[in-house]
mmCIF file of C-alpha atoms and ligand atoms in Angstrom:
data_model
loop_
_atom_site.group_PDB
_atom_site.id
_atom_site.type_symbol
_atom_site.label_atom_id
_atom_site.label_comp_id
_atom_site.label_asym_id
_atom_site.label_seq_id
_atom_site.Cartn_x
_atom_site.Cartn_y
_atom_site.Cartn_z
ATOM 1 C CA MET A 1 -13.666 19.332 -3.218
ATOM 2 C CA GLU A 2 -12.714 16.362 -1.099
ATOM 3 C CA LEU A 3 -9.025 15.427 -1.074
ATOM 4 C CA PHE A 4 -7.593 11.930 -1.089
ATOM 5 C CA VAL A 5 -4.231 10.236 -0.892
ATOM 6 C CA ASP A 6 -3.907 7.064 -2.934
ATOM 7 C CA THR A 7 -1.439 5.257 -0.700
ATOM 8 C CA HIS A 8 -0.919 2.289 -3.025
ATOM 9 C CA ALA A 9 -0.605 2.305 -6.811
ATOM 10 C CA HIS A 10 1.785 0.744 -9.302
ATOM 11 C CA LEU A 11 2.117 3.521 -11.830
ATOM 12 C CA ASP A 12 5.456 2.234 -13.105
ATOM 13 C CA PHE A 13 3.748 -0.843 -14.622
ATOM 14 C CA ASP A 14 3.747 -0.930 -18.423
ATOM 15 C CA LEU A 15 -0.073 -0.883 -18.450
ATOM 16 C CA PHE A 16 0.385 2.870 -17.911
ATOM 17 C CA ASP A 17 3.064 3.419 -20.555
ATOM 18 C CA GLU A 18 0.623 4.794 -23.097
ATOM 19 C CA ASP A 19 -1.105 7.381 -20.942
ATOM 20 C CA ARG A 20 0.691 7.781 -17.580
ATOM 21 C CA GLU A 21 0.637 11.565 -17.756
ATOM 22 C CA ILE A 22 -3.109 11.630 -18.461
ATOM 23 C CA VAL A 23 -3.763 9.162 -15.616
ATOM 24 C CA ILE A 24 -1.933 11.442 -13.173
ATOM 25 C CA GLN A 25 -3.767 14.520 -14.474
ATOM 26 C CA HIS A 26 -7.082 12.672 -14.186
ATOM 27 C CA ALA A 27 -6.272 11.803 -10.570
ATOM 28 C CA ILE A 28 -5.496 15.413 -9.698
ATOM 29 C CA GLU A 29 -8.762 16.562 -11.318
ATOM 30 C CA ASN A 30 -10.591 14.025 -9.162
ATOM 31 C CA GLY A 31 -9.265 15.271 -5.854
ATOM 32 C CA VAL A 32 -6.213 13.036 -5.448
ATOM 33 C CA ALA A 33 -3.627 15.207 -3.727
ATOM 34 C CA GLY A 34 -0.936 12.556 -3.470
ATOM 35 C CA ILE A 35 -0.166 9.132 -4.932
ATOM 36 C CA ILE A 36 2.363 6.666 -3.559
ATOM 37 C CA THR A 37 3.668 4.526 -6.390
ATOM 38 C CA ILE A 38 5.072 1.283 -5.076
ATOM 39 C CA GLY A 39 8.081 -0.723 -6.179
ATOM 40 C CA VAL A 40 7.914 -4.517 -6.261
ATOM 41 C CA ASP A 41 11.536 -5.286 -7.159
ATOM 42 C CA LEU A 42 14.713 -3.319 -7.704
ATOM 43 C CA GLU A 43 13.917 -2.143 -11.235
ATOM 44 C CA SER A 44 10.364 -1.196 -10.384
ATOM 45 C CA SER A 45 11.590 0.653 -7.275
ATOM 46 C CA LYS A 46 13.996 2.657 -9.428
ATOM 47 C CA ARG A 47 11.194 3.488 -11.843
ATOM 48 C CA ALA A 48 8.963 4.535 -8.919
ATOM 49 C CA VAL A 49 11.628 6.978 -7.713
ATOM 50 C CA ASP A 50 12.090 8.354 -11.251
ATOM 51 C CA LEU A 51 8.354 8.978 -11.517
ATOM 52 C CA ALA A 52 8.257 10.649 -8.108
ATOM 53 C CA GLU A 53 11.049 12.936 -9.267
ATOM 54 C CA LYS A 54 9.113 13.855 -12.359
ATOM 55 C CA TYR A 55 5.657 14.532 -10.894
ATOM 56 C CA ALA A 56 4.958 16.676 -7.825
ATOM 57 C CA THR A 57 1.884 14.605 -6.882
ATOM 58 C CA LEU A 58 3.826 11.341 -6.883
ATOM 59 C CA PHE A 59 5.784 9.804 -4.029
ATOM 60 C CA ALA A 60 7.496 6.423 -4.004
ATOM 61 C CA ALA A 61 7.938 3.333 -1.864
ATOM 62 C CA VAL A 62 10.858 1.007 -2.558
ATOM 63 C CA GLY A 63 11.250 -2.641 -1.709
ATOM 64 C CA ILE A 64 11.276 -6.263 -2.813
ATOM 65 C CA HIS A 65 7.834 -7.912 -2.966
ATOM 66 C CA PRO A 66 7.524 -11.445 -1.528
ATOM 67 C CA THR A 67 6.737 -12.872 -4.980
ATOM 68 C CA GLU A 68 9.994 -11.364 -6.294
ATOM 69 C CA CYS A 69 12.273 -12.257 -3.420
ATOM 70 C CA SER A 70 13.992 -15.464 -4.474
ATOM 71 C CA ASP A 71 17.650 -15.158 -5.462
ATOM 72 C CA VAL A 72 17.945 -11.438 -4.821
ATOM 73 C CA PRO A 73 21.634 -10.483 -4.705
ATOM 74 C CA ASP A 74 22.734 -8.729 -1.482
ATOM 75 C CA ARG A 75 23.802 -5.755 -3.535
ATOM 76 C CA ASP A 76 20.160 -5.098 -4.522
ATOM 77 C CA PHE A 77 19.247 -4.472 -0.897
ATOM 78 C CA ASP A 78 22.033 -1.885 -0.690
ATOM 79 C CA VAL A 79 20.544 -0.131 -3.705
ATOM 80 C CA ILE A 80 17.072 -0.256 -2.112
ATOM 81 C CA GLU A 81 18.590 1.415 0.932
ATOM 82 C CA GLU A 82 20.216 4.116 -1.209
ATOM 83 C CA LEU A 83 16.952 4.734 -3.047
ATOM 84 C CA ALA A 84 15.083 4.937 0.253
ATOM 85 C CA ARG A 85 17.118 7.984 1.256
ATOM 86 C CA HIS A 86 15.595 9.968 -1.616
ATOM 87 C CA GLU A 87 13.458 12.854 -0.364
ATOM 88 C CA LYS A 88 10.361 11.535 -2.145
ATOM 89 C CA VAL A 89 10.608 7.958 -0.904
ATOM 90 C CA VAL A 90 8.077 7.781 1.904
ATOM 91 C CA ALA A 91 8.133 4.067 2.832
ATOM 92 C CA ILE A 92 9.732 0.661 2.428
ATOM 93 C CA GLY A 93 7.380 -1.526 0.409
ATOM 94 C CA GLU A 94 5.889 -3.429 -0.742
ATOM 95 C CA ILE A 95 7.287 -6.157 1.414
ATOM 96 C CA GLY A 96 5.641 -9.052 3.199
ATOM 97 C CA LEU A 97 4.648 -12.671 2.814
ATOM 98 C CA ASP A 98 2.816 -14.408 -0.020
ATOM 99 C CA TYR A 99 2.004 -18.060 0.656
ATOM 100 C CA TYR A 100 -0.530 -18.118 -2.164
ATOM 101 C CA HIS A 101 1.935 -17.772 -5.041
ATOM 102 C CA MET A 102 4.755 -19.204 -2.933
ATOM 103 C CA ARG A 103 7.495 -18.209 -5.374
ATOM 104 C CA ALA A 104 10.111 -18.486 -2.638
ATOM 105 C CA PRO A 105 10.294 -20.720 0.441
ATOM 106 C CA LYS A 106 8.716 -19.320 3.611
ATOM 107 C CA GLU A 107 12.085 -18.919 5.319
ATOM 108 C CA VAL A 108 13.434 -16.859 2.427
ATOM 109 C CA GLN A 109 10.343 -14.664 2.420
ATOM 110 C CA LYS A 110 10.630 -14.094 6.147
ATOM 111 C CA ASN A 111 14.323 -13.274 5.993
ATOM 112 C CA VAL A 112 13.850 -10.820 3.133
ATOM 113 C CA PHE A 113 11.015 -9.200 5.066
ATOM 114 C CA ILE A 114 13.032 -8.920 8.257
ATOM 115 C CA TYR A 115 16.053 -7.524 6.473
ATOM 116 C CA GLN A 116 13.966 -4.828 4.802
ATOM 117 C CA THR A 117 12.328 -3.880 8.100
ATOM 118 C CA SER A 118 15.821 -3.219 9.435
ATOM 119 C CA ILE A 119 16.444 -0.813 6.541
ATOM 120 C CA ALA A 120 13.153 0.905 7.371
ATOM 121 C CA GLN A 121 14.107 1.244 11.027
ATOM 122 C CA GLN A 122 17.495 2.625 10.218
ATOM 123 C CA LEU A 123 15.970 5.292 7.972
ATOM 124 C CA ASP A 124 12.903 5.851 10.169
ATOM 125 C CA LEU A 125 10.507 4.883 7.380
ATOM 126 C CA PRO A 126 7.160 3.078 7.703
ATOM 127 C CA LEU A 127 6.378 -0.264 6.042
ATOM 128 C CA ILE A 128 3.873 -1.050 3.303
ATOM 129 C CA ILE A 129 2.962 -4.686 3.826
ATOM 130 C CA HIS A 130 1.560 -7.303 1.475
ATOM 131 C CA ASN A 131 0.018 -10.396 3.053
ATOM 132 C CA ARG A 132 -1.551 -13.235 1.128
ATOM 133 C CA ASP A 133 -2.501 -16.405 2.963
ATOM 134 C CA ALA A 134 0.209 -15.830 5.551
ATOM 135 C CA HIS A 135 -1.825 -14.348 8.398
ATOM 136 C CA ALA A 136 -0.263 -16.115 11.377
ATOM 137 C CA ASP A 137 3.350 -15.738 10.262
ATOM 138 C CA LEU A 138 2.896 -12.125 9.320
ATOM 139 C CA LEU A 139 1.284 -11.262 12.629
ATOM 140 C CA GLU A 140 4.113 -12.990 14.439
ATOM 141 C CA LEU A 141 6.652 -10.941 12.486
ATOM 142 C CA ILE A 142 5.017 -7.563 13.060
ATOM 143 C CA ALA A 143 4.198 -8.229 16.701
ATOM 144 C CA THR A 144 7.831 -8.883 17.614
ATOM 145 C CA ASN A 145 9.628 -6.511 19.922
ATOM 146 C CA SER A 146 11.965 -5.404 17.184
ATOM 147 C CA LEU A 147 9.049 -3.841 15.307
ATOM 148 C CA ALA A 148 7.350 -2.412 18.381
ATOM 149 C CA LYS A 149 8.124 1.151 17.289
ATOM 150 C CA THR A 150 7.895 0.672 13.541
ATOM 151 C CA GLU A 151 4.742 1.906 11.885
ATOM 152 C CA GLY A 152 3.192 0.768 8.646
ATOM 153 C CA VAL A 153 0.103 -0.358 6.817
ATOM 154 C CA LEU A 154 -1.368 -3.735 5.960
ATOM 155 C CA HIS A 155 -2.449 -2.941 2.445
ATOM 156 C CA SER A 156 -5.407 -4.608 0.682
ATOM 157 C CA PHE A 157 -6.474 -6.133 3.961
ATOM 158 C CA SER A 158 -7.554 -9.735 3.830
ATOM 159 C CA GLY A 159 -8.474 -11.764 6.833
ATOM 160 C CA ASP A 160 -11.399 -12.300 9.102
ATOM 161 C CA GLU A 161 -12.709 -10.261 11.988
ATOM 162 C CA ALA A 162 -10.566 -12.047 14.567
ATOM 163 C CA TYR A 163 -7.448 -11.305 12.543
ATOM 164 C CA LEU A 164 -8.461 -7.683 12.144
ATOM 165 C CA GLU A 165 -8.837 -7.410 15.913
ATOM 166 C CA GLN A 166 -5.316 -8.730 16.371
ATOM 167 C CA ILE A 167 -3.910 -6.268 13.857
ATOM 168 C CA LEU A 168 -5.783 -3.402 15.514
ATOM 169 C CA GLU A 169 -3.959 -4.223 18.727
ATOM 170 C CA THR A 170 -0.700 -3.351 16.967
ATOM 171 C CA GLN A 171 0.171 0.155 15.747
ATOM 172 C CA PHE A 172 -0.371 -0.727 12.078
ATOM 173 C CA PHE A 173 -2.837 0.986 9.769
ATOM 174 C CA ILE A 174 -5.281 -0.877 7.531
ATOM 175 C CA SER A 175 -6.292 -0.176 3.960
ATOM 176 C CA PHE A 176 -9.005 -1.712 1.843
ATOM 177 C CA THR A 177 -9.117 -1.660 -1.944
ATOM 178 C CA GLY A 178 -11.897 -1.498 -4.540
ATOM 179 C CA ASN A 179 -12.938 -5.057 -3.706
ATOM 180 C CA ILE A 180 -15.082 -3.695 -0.843
ATOM 181 C CA THR A 181 -17.350 -2.162 -3.500
ATOM 182 C CA PHE A 182 -18.073 -5.506 -5.178
ATOM 183 C CA LYS A 183 -21.625 -6.768 -4.893
ATOM 184 C CA ASN A 184 -20.513 -10.075 -3.420
ATOM 185 C CA SER A 185 -18.060 -8.429 -1.011
ATOM 186 C CA LYS A 186 -18.293 -9.811 2.487
ATOM 187 C CA MET A 187 -16.000 -7.151 3.921
ATOM 188 C CA GLU A 188 -18.437 -4.522 5.113
ATOM 189 C CA HIS A 189 -18.208 -5.629 8.734
ATOM 190 C CA LEU A 190 -14.405 -5.350 8.555
ATOM 191 C CA VAL A 191 -14.582 -1.766 7.334
ATOM 192 C CA LYS A 192 -17.133 -1.042 10.050
ATOM 193 C CA LYS A 193 -14.865 -2.481 12.708
ATOM 194 C CA THR A 194 -11.761 -0.541 11.684
ATOM 195 C CA PRO A 195 -11.688 2.866 13.386
ATOM 196 C CA VAL A 196 -11.438 5.626 10.800
ATOM 197 C CA GLU A 197 -8.310 6.864 12.592
ATOM 198 C CA ARG A 198 -6.584 3.643 11.545
ATOM 199 C CA LEU A 199 -7.695 3.689 7.909
ATOM 200 C CA LEU A 200 -5.862 4.656 4.749
ATOM 201 C CA LEU A 201 -7.253 4.839 1.218
ATOM 202 C CA GLU A 202 -5.675 3.022 -1.712
ATOM 203 C CA THR A 203 -6.508 1.781 -5.201
ATOM 204 C CA ASP A 204 -3.779 -0.834 -5.820
ATOM 205 C CA SER A 205 -3.900 0.363 -9.447
ATOM 206 C CA PRO A 206 -3.870 -1.212 -11.996
ATOM 207 C CA PHE A 207 -5.602 -4.010 -10.029
ATOM 208 C CA LEU A 208 -8.860 -4.324 -8.064
ATOM 209 C CA THR A 209 -10.928 -1.766 -9.933
ATOM 210 C CA PRO A 210 -13.945 -0.675 -7.868
ATOM 211 C CA ALA A 211 -17.561 -1.022 -8.939
ATOM 212 C CA PRO A 212 -19.044 0.382 -11.175
ATOM 213 C CA LEU A 213 -15.868 0.325 -13.295
ATOM 214 C CA ARG A 214 -14.965 -3.334 -12.746
ATOM 215 C CA GLY A 215 -13.283 -4.865 -15.762
ATOM 216 C CA LYS A 216 -11.401 -1.682 -16.631
ATOM 217 C CA ARG A 217 -7.809 -1.009 -15.689
ATOM 218 C CA ASN A 218 -7.779 0.655 -12.274
ATOM 219 C CA GLU A 219 -6.268 4.111 -11.803
ATOM 220 C CA PRO A 220 -5.896 6.529 -8.858
ATOM 221 C CA ALA A 221 -8.831 8.730 -9.960
ATOM 222 C CA PHE A 222 -11.160 5.811 -9.223
ATOM 223 C CA ILE A 223 -10.361 6.050 -5.491
ATOM 224 C CA VAL A 224 -13.521 8.114 -5.087
ATOM 225 C CA HIS A 225 -15.665 4.968 -5.525
ATOM 226 C CA THR A 226 -13.917 3.126 -2.710
ATOM 227 C CA ALA A 227 -13.976 6.265 -0.557
ATOM 228 C CA LYS A 228 -17.701 6.682 -1.159
ATOM 229 C CA LYS A 229 -18.350 3.112 -0.030
ATOM 230 C CA ILE A 230 -16.253 3.499 3.115
ATOM 231 C CA ALA A 231 -17.907 6.833 3.965
ATOM 232 C CA GLU A 232 -21.302 5.170 3.553
ATOM 233 C CA ILE A 233 -20.356 2.293 5.870
ATOM 234 C CA LYS A 234 -18.844 4.709 8.382
ATOM 235 C CA GLN A 235 -21.834 7.067 8.094
ATOM 236 C CA ILE A 236 -19.661 10.125 7.623
ATOM 237 C CA SER A 237 -19.365 12.473 4.663
ATOM 238 C CA ILE A 238 -16.855 11.708 1.951
ATOM 239 C CA GLU A 239 -15.174 15.067 2.693
ATOM 240 C CA GLU A 240 -14.679 14.054 6.301
ATOM 241 C CA LEU A 241 -13.344 10.644 5.299
ATOM 242 C CA GLY A 242 -10.948 12.300 2.863
ATOM 243 C CA GLN A 243 -9.739 14.695 5.533
ATOM 244 C CA ILE A 244 -9.179 12.047 8.220
ATOM 245 C CA THR A 245 -7.495 9.513 5.932
ATOM 246 C CA THR A 246 -5.275 12.211 4.436
ATOM 247 C CA ASP A 247 -4.241 13.237 7.954
ATOM 248 C CA ASN A 248 -3.561 9.562 8.721
ATOM 249 C CA ALA A 249 -1.405 9.230 5.608
ATOM 250 C CA LYS A 250 0.586 12.339 6.514
ATOM 251 C CA HIS A 251 1.060 11.053 10.034
ATOM 252 C CA LEU A 252 2.296 7.665 8.843
ATOM 253 C CA PHE A 253 4.308 8.781 5.811
ATOM 254 C CA LYS A 254 6.287 11.619 7.342
ATOM 255 C CA LYS A 255 7.995 12.485 4.057
ATOM 256 C CA LEU A 256 4.627 12.809 2.267
ATOM 257 C CA ASN A 257 4.875 16.507 1.697
ATOM 258 C CA ILE A 258 1.493 17.543 0.260
HETATM 259 ZN ZN1 ZN B 301 0.790 -3.580 -4.614
#
């Protein structure tokens, strides 16, 4: 059976409170060898670490999301740093810029991002990056000298081909979600353009459920639908795609011990 790593899920969300254990079991039965559950604020980061402690298949990322970054007390960043030292915390994330919701001023978002990248560098952890409508500023941040040796992923990639080309010139990985399976998706050429060596798989559960399950809550087991679509675009077998993207995930997330 093919093996996948779901590099982006939010299994701490209360949408999974009723059946979290079953969702994880379902993922394992569907070839998911590892799931990174991602914190969006301090409490959610703590829950992510608790879940990673409880389930062998689960790993965590900790961080403050750009929509949650206004008025964060300094102390919270110290706790994020403490959490990040946990053996099952594989990345700092999700962090980034969100100019669509704009819940904090741009300068605040940038400062919170930069501060968290310094935690990542200190602990030699990669970044999991969220970017919504902030292409130019985000590129400027990740292309700075201070991040020249820091690795990471631009999750749920959005942007055009020119932007993709610019990101591919950096060392960052790219991941696409279930939205590439939508009938009206105009992202096929982006998947085609991204070398498979730079790709990661993700679901972004509980969001962005792939076709043919659109409308349902997303869960890691559904990664197979996105993987199938990418394999089809790349004209390789799904087994090969699983193998390469799992190797990529293990390369990027050095603490991902699967
Ligand atoms: Zn997310």
